[in-house]
Coordinates of C-alpha atoms in Angstrom, one line a residue:
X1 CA -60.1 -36.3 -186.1
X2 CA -62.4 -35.9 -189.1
X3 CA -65.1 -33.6 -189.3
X4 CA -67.6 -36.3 -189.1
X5 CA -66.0 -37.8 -186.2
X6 CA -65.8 -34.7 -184.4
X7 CA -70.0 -34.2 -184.6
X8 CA -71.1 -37.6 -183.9
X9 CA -68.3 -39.0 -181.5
X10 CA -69.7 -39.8 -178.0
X11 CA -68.5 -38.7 -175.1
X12 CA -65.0 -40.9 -173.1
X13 CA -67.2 -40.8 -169.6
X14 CA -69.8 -42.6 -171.6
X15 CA -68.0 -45.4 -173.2
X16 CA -66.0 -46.3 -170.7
X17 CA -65.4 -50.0 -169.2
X18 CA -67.7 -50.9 -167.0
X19 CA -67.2 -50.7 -163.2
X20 CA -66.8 -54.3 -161.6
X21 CA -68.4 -53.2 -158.4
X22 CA -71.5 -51.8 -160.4
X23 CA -70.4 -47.8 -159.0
X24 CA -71.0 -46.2 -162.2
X25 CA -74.9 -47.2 -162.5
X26 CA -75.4 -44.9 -159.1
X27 CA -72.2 -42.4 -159.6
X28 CA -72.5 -41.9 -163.7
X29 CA -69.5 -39.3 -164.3
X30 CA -67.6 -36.2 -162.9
X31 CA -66.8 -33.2 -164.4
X32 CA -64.7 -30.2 -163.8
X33 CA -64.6 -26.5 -165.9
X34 CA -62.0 -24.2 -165.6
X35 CA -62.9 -20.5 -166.5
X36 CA -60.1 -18.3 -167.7
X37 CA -59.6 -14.9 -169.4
X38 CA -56.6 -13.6 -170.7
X39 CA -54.7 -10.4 -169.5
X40 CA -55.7 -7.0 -171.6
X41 CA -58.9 -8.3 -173.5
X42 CA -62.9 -7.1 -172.2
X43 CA -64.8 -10.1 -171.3
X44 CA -66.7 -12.1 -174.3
X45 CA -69.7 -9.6 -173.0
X46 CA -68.2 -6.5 -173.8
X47 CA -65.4 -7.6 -176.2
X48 CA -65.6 -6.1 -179.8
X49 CA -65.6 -8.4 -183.3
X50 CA -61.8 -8.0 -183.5
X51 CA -60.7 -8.4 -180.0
X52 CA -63.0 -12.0 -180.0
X53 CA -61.2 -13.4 -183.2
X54 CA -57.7 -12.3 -181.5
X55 CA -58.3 -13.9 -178.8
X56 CA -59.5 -17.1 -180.6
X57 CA -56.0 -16.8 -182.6
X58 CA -54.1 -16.1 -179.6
X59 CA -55.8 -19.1 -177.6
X60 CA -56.0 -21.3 -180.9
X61 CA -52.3 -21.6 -181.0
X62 CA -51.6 -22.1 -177.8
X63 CA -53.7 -25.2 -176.9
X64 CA -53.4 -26.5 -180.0
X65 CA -49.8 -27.3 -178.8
X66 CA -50.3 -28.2 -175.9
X67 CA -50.6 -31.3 -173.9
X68 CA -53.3 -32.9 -174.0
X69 CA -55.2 -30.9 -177.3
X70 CA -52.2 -32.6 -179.8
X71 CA -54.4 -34.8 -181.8
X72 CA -57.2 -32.7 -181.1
X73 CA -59.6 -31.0 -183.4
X74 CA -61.4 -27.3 -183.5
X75 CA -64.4 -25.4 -185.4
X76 CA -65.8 -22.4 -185.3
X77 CA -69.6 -22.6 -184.3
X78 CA -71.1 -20.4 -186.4
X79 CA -69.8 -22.8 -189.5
X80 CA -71.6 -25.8 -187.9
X81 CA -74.7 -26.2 -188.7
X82 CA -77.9 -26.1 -185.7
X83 CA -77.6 -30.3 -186.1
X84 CA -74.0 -30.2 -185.8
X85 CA -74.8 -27.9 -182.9
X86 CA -77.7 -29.5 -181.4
X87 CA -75.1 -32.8 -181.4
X88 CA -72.4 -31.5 -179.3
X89 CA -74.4 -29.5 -176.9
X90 CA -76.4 -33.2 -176.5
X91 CA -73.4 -34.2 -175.2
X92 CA -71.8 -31.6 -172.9
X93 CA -69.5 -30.3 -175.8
X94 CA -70.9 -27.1 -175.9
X95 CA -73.1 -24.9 -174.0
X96 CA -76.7 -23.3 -175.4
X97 CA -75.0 -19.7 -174.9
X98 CA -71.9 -20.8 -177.3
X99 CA -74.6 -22.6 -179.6
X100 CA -75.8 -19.3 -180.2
X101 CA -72.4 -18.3 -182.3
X102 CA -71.2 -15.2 -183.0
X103 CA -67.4 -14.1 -183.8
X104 CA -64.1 -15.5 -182.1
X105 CA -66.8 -18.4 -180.9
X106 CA -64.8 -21.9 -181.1
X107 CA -65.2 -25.4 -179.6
X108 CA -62.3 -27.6 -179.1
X109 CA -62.4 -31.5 -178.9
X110 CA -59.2 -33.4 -177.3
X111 CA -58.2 -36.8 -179.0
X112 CA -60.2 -39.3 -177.2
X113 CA -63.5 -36.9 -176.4
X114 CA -62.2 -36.5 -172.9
X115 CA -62.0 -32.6 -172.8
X116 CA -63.9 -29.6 -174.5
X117 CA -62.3 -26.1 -174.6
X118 CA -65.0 -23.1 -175.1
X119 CA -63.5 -19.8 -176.3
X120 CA -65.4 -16.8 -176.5
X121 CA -68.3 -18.3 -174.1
X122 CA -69.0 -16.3 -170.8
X123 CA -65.5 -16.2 -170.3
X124 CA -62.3 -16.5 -172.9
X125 CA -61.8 -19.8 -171.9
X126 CA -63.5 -22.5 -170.1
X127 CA -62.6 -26.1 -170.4
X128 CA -64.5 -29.1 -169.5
X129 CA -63.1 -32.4 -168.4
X130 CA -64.8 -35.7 -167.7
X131 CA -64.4 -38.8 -166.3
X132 CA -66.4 -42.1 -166.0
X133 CA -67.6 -42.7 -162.5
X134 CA -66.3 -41.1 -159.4
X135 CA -63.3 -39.2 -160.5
X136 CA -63.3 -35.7 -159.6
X137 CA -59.8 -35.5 -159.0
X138 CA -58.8 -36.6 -162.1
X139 CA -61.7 -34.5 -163.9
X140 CA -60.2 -31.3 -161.7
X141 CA -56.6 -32.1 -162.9
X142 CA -57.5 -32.4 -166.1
X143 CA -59.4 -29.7 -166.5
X144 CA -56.4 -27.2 -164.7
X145 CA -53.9 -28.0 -167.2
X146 CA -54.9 -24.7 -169.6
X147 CA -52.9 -23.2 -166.9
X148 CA -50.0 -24.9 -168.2
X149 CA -50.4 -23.7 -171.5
X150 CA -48.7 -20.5 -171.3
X151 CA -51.2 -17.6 -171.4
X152 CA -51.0 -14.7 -169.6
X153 CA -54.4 -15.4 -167.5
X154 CA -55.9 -12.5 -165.1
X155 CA -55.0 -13.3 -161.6
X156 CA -55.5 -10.8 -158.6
X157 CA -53.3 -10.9 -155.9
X158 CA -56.8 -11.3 -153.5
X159 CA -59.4 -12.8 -155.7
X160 CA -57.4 -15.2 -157.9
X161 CA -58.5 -15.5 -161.6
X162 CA -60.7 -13.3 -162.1
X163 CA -63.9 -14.3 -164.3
X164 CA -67.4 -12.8 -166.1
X165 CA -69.2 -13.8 -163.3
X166 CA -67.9 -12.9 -160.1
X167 CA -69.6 -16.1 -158.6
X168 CA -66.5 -18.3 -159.8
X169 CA -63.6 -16.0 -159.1
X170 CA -60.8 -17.5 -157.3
X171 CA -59.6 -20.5 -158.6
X172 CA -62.0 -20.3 -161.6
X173 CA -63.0 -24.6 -161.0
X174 CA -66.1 -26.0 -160.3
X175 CA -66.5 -29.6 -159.6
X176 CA -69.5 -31.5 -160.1
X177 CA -70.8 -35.4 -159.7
X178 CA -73.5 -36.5 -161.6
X179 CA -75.6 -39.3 -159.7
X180 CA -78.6 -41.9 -160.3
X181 CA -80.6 -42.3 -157.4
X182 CA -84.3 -43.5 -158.4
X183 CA -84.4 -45.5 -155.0
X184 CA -84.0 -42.4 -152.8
X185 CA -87.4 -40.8 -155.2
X186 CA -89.2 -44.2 -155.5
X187 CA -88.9 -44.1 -150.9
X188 CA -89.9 -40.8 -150.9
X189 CA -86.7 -39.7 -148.7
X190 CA -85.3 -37.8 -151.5
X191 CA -86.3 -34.1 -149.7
X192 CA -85.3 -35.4 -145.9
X193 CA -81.7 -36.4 -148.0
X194 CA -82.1 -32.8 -149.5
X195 CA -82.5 -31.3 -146.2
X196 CA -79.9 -33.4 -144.6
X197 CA -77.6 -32.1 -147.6
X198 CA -77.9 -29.1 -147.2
X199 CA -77.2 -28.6 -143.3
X200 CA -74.6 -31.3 -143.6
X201 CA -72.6 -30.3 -146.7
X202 CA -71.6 -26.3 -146.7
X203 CA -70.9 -24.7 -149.9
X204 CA -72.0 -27.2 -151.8
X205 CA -75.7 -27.7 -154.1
X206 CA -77.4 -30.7 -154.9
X207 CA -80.0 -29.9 -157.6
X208 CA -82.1 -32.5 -160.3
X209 CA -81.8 -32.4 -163.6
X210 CA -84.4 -31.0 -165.6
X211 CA -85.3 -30.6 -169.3
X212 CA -86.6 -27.9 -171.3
X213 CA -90.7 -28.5 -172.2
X214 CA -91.2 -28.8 -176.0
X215 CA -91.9 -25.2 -177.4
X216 CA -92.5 -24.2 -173.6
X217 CA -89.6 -21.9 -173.0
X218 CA -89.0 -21.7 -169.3
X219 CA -90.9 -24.5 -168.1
X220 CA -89.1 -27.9 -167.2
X221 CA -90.0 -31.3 -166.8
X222 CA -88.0 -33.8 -164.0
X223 CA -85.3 -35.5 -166.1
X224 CA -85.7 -38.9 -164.7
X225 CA -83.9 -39.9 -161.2
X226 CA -80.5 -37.7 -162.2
X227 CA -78.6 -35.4 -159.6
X228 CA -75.7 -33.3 -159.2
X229 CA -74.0 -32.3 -156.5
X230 CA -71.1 -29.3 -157.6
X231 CA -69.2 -26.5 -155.1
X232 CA -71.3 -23.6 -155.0
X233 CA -67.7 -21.4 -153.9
X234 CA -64.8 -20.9 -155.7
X235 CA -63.1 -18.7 -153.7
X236 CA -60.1 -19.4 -151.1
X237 CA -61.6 -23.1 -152.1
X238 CA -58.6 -24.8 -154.4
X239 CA -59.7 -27.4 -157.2
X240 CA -58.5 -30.1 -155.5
X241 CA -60.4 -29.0 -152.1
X242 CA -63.5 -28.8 -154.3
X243 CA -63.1 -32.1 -156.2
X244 CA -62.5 -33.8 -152.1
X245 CA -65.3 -32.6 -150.6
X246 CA -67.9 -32.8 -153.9
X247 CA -66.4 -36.6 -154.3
X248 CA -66.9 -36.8 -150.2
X249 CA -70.6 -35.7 -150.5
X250 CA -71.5 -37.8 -153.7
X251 CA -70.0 -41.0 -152.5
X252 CA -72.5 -40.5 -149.3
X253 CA -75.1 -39.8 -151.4
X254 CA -74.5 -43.2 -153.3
X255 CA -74.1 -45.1 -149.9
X256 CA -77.7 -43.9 -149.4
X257 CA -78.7 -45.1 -152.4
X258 CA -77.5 -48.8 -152.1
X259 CA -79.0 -48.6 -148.5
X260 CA -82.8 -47.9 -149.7
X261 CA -82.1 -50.2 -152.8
X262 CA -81.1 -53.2 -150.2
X263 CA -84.7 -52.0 -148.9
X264 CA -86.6 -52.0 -151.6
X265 CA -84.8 -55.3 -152.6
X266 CA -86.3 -57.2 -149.6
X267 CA -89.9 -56.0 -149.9
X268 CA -90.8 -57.5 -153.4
X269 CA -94.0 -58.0 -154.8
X270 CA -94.9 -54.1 -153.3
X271 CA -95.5 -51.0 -155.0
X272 CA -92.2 -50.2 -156.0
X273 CA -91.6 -53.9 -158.2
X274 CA -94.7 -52.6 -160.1
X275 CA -93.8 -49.5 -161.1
X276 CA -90.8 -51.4 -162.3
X277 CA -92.2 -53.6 -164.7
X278 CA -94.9 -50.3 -165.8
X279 CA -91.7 -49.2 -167.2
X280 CA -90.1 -52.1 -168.9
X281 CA -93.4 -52.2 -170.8
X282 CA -93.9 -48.9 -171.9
X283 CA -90.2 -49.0 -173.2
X284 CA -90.6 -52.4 -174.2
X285 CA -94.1 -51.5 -176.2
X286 CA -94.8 -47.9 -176.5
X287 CA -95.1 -46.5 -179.8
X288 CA -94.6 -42.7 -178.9
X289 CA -92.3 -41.3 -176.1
X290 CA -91.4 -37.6 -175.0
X291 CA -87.7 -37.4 -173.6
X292 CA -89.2 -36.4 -169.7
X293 CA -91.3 -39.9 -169.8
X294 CA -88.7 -42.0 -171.3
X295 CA -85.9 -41.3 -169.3
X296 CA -88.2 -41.3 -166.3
X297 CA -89.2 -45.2 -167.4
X298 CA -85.5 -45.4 -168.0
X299 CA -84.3 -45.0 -165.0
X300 CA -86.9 -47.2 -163.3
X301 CA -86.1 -50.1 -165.5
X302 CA -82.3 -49.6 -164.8
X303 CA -83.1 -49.6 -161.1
X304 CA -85.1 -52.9 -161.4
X305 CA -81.8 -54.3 -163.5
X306 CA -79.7 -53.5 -160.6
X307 CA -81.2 -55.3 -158.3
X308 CA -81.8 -58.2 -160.4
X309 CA -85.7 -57.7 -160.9
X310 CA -85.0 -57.2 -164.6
X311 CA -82.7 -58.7 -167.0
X312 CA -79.4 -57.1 -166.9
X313 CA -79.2 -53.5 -168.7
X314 CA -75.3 -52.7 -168.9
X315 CA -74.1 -49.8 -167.6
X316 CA -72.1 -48.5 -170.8
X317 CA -75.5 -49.5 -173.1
X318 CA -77.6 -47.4 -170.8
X319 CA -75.5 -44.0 -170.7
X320 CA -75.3 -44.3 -174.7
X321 CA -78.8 -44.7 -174.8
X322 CA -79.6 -41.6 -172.5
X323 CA -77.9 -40.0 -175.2
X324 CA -78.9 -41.3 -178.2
X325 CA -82.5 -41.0 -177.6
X326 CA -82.2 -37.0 -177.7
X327 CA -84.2 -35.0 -180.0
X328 CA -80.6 -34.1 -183.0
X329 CA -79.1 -37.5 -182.6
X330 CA -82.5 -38.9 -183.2
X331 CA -82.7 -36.9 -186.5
X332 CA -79.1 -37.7 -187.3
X333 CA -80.0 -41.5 -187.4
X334 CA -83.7 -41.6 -188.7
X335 CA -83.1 -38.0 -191.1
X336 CA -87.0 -38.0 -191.6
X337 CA -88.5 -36.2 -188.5
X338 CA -90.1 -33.3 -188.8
X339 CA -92.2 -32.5 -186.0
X340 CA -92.8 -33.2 -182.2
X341 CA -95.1 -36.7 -183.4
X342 CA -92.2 -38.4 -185.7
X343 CA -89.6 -37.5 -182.3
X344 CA -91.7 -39.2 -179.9
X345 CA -92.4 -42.2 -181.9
X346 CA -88.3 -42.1 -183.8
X347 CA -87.9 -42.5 -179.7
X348 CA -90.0 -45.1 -179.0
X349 CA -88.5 -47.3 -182.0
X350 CA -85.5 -46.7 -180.2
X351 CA -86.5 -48.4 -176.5
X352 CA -88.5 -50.7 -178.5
X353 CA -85.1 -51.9 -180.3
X354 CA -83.4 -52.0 -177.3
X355 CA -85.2 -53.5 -174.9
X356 CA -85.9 -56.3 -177.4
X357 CA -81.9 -56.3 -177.7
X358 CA -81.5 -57.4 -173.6
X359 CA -84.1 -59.1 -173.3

């Protein structure tokens, strides 16, 4: 893997075949991260400069021999630049607290940009798996083979692995589903389903993705129609437990979805058609767009595609360009923005392109 290849390559979950039932445009990916820390080191936290880069050696040598990191690639974060940063945290290769660098701090990047391995994050390791679609068993598998790797991880006889925040001791795993579900917020039944979640499904979260204001630190805006649902326990809970009962709560969540789409399928010319094609024209013809708004119209449009209002979006086209429309891989690709202006209309050039592209 090249050095160029290992910024700019997108992420497997995103570029994967397309579903033949459709799934994927409801149930986008699943993920899994498994925190470690390895026996007679402090944690990242309170870890000096020297015990950080032995650990990074010690860790270093061991997955980088290991099935499946052969063919893999690693840098240290605080020789990447804050593009090449701002790149990989865009797409879930990297977290903003290992953005900020610092010593021993690596990222890791499997062959075929399936896996990340953080060292030196909150904990000494955490690896992140994902899969296309529903697949939180495979994401949870995945993601548990660092145990197989040979360390000498910290394990209490009561707790299980024991980790820098006591909230995921145990088996160290959260699972998570990330899900599309603009029919639920178009209806309005999104906070009864919330409500209903939350009595129905124990130890488990549903939150919306948000995204950072501009230069507001702190505030968020909604990040379109995007939900996750992810265990909230790790304890006495096994990964495989956790990737059952978060697949078991997303897949209802989907069958939801479907339901109120079949709704607002049979009631056209209503409300809910307009706001429709109000989005496939401000993609289709705006000439400046913040993230918030576009992905908001974004997932509109993709909702009227799926039920046939719309001409056909693809699925794989539609997570690439949820990506692509981000603030550094804008800049990769156009190279002359400078301020908030030249992002917003770099972005609307984007849709513009696009949406001319289908149709």
């Amino acid at each position: 893997m090249t050095p160029e290849t290992f910024i700019t390559s997108l992420p497997a979950w995103a570029l994967a075949p397309e579903m033949e039932n459709g799934a994927d445009s409801i149930t986008v990916m699943s993920g899994a991260r498994a925190r470690r820390n390895i026996a007679g080191f402090a944690f990242p936290r309170k870890c000096g400069k020297s015990g950080l880069y032995d650990l990074a050696a010690i860790t270093l040598d061991a997955i980088g021999q290991a099935d499946p990191w052969r063919g893999g690639d690693f840098r240290m974060v605080d020789k990447l630049g804050s593009m090449e940063r701002g790149l990989l945290a865009e797409v879930g290769m990297m977290t903003p607290l290992l953005a900020n660098g610092g010593p021993g701090r690596f990222v890791m990047r499997d062959e075929k940009s399936s896996m990340t391995c953080m060292i030196n994050e909150e904990d000494h390791i955490s690896v992140i798996a994902a899969r296309a679609g529903l697949d939180t068993r495979n994401a949870a598998e995945a993601a548990c083979k660092i145990d197989d790797v040979g360390l000498n991880f910290v394990n209490d006889s009561l707790l299980g692995y024991l980790t820098a925040n006591p909230s995921y001791a145990g088996s160290g795993v959260t699972v998570s589903v990330s899900l599309h579900l603009p029919a639920l917020e178009m209806s309005g039944d999104m906070p009864m389903v919330c409500d209903s979640f939350a009595r129905d499904w124990k130890n488990l979260s549903l939150n919306k993705l948000a995204a950072e204001k501009a230069g507001q630190i702190g505030q968020y805006d909604e990040f379109g129609s995007f939900f996750t649902v992810s265990n909230r326990t790790t304890l006495s809970t096994s990964p495989a437990e956790a990737a059952a009962r978060v697949s078991d709560a997303a897949g209802a969540l989907a069958s939801k979805e479907l339901f109120v789409r079949q709704k607002l399928l049979a009631s056209r010319g209503s409300d809910a058609e307009d706001a429709i094609w109000r989005a496939w024209g401000v993609l289709r013809h705006a000439r400046r767009l913040s993230l918030c708004e576009s992905i908001k119209m974004l997932s509109l449009a993709k909702l009227g595609s799926d039920l046939g209002i719309l001409p056909r979006i693809p699925n794989r086209d539609w997570k690439v360009l949820c990506i692509r429309v981000r603030k550094y891989h804008l800049m990769s690709e156009y190279g002359d923005i400078k301020n908030e202006s030249d992002e917003a209309s770099a972005r609307a050039e984007r849709f513009r392109e696009f949406m001319t592209r289908i149709g």
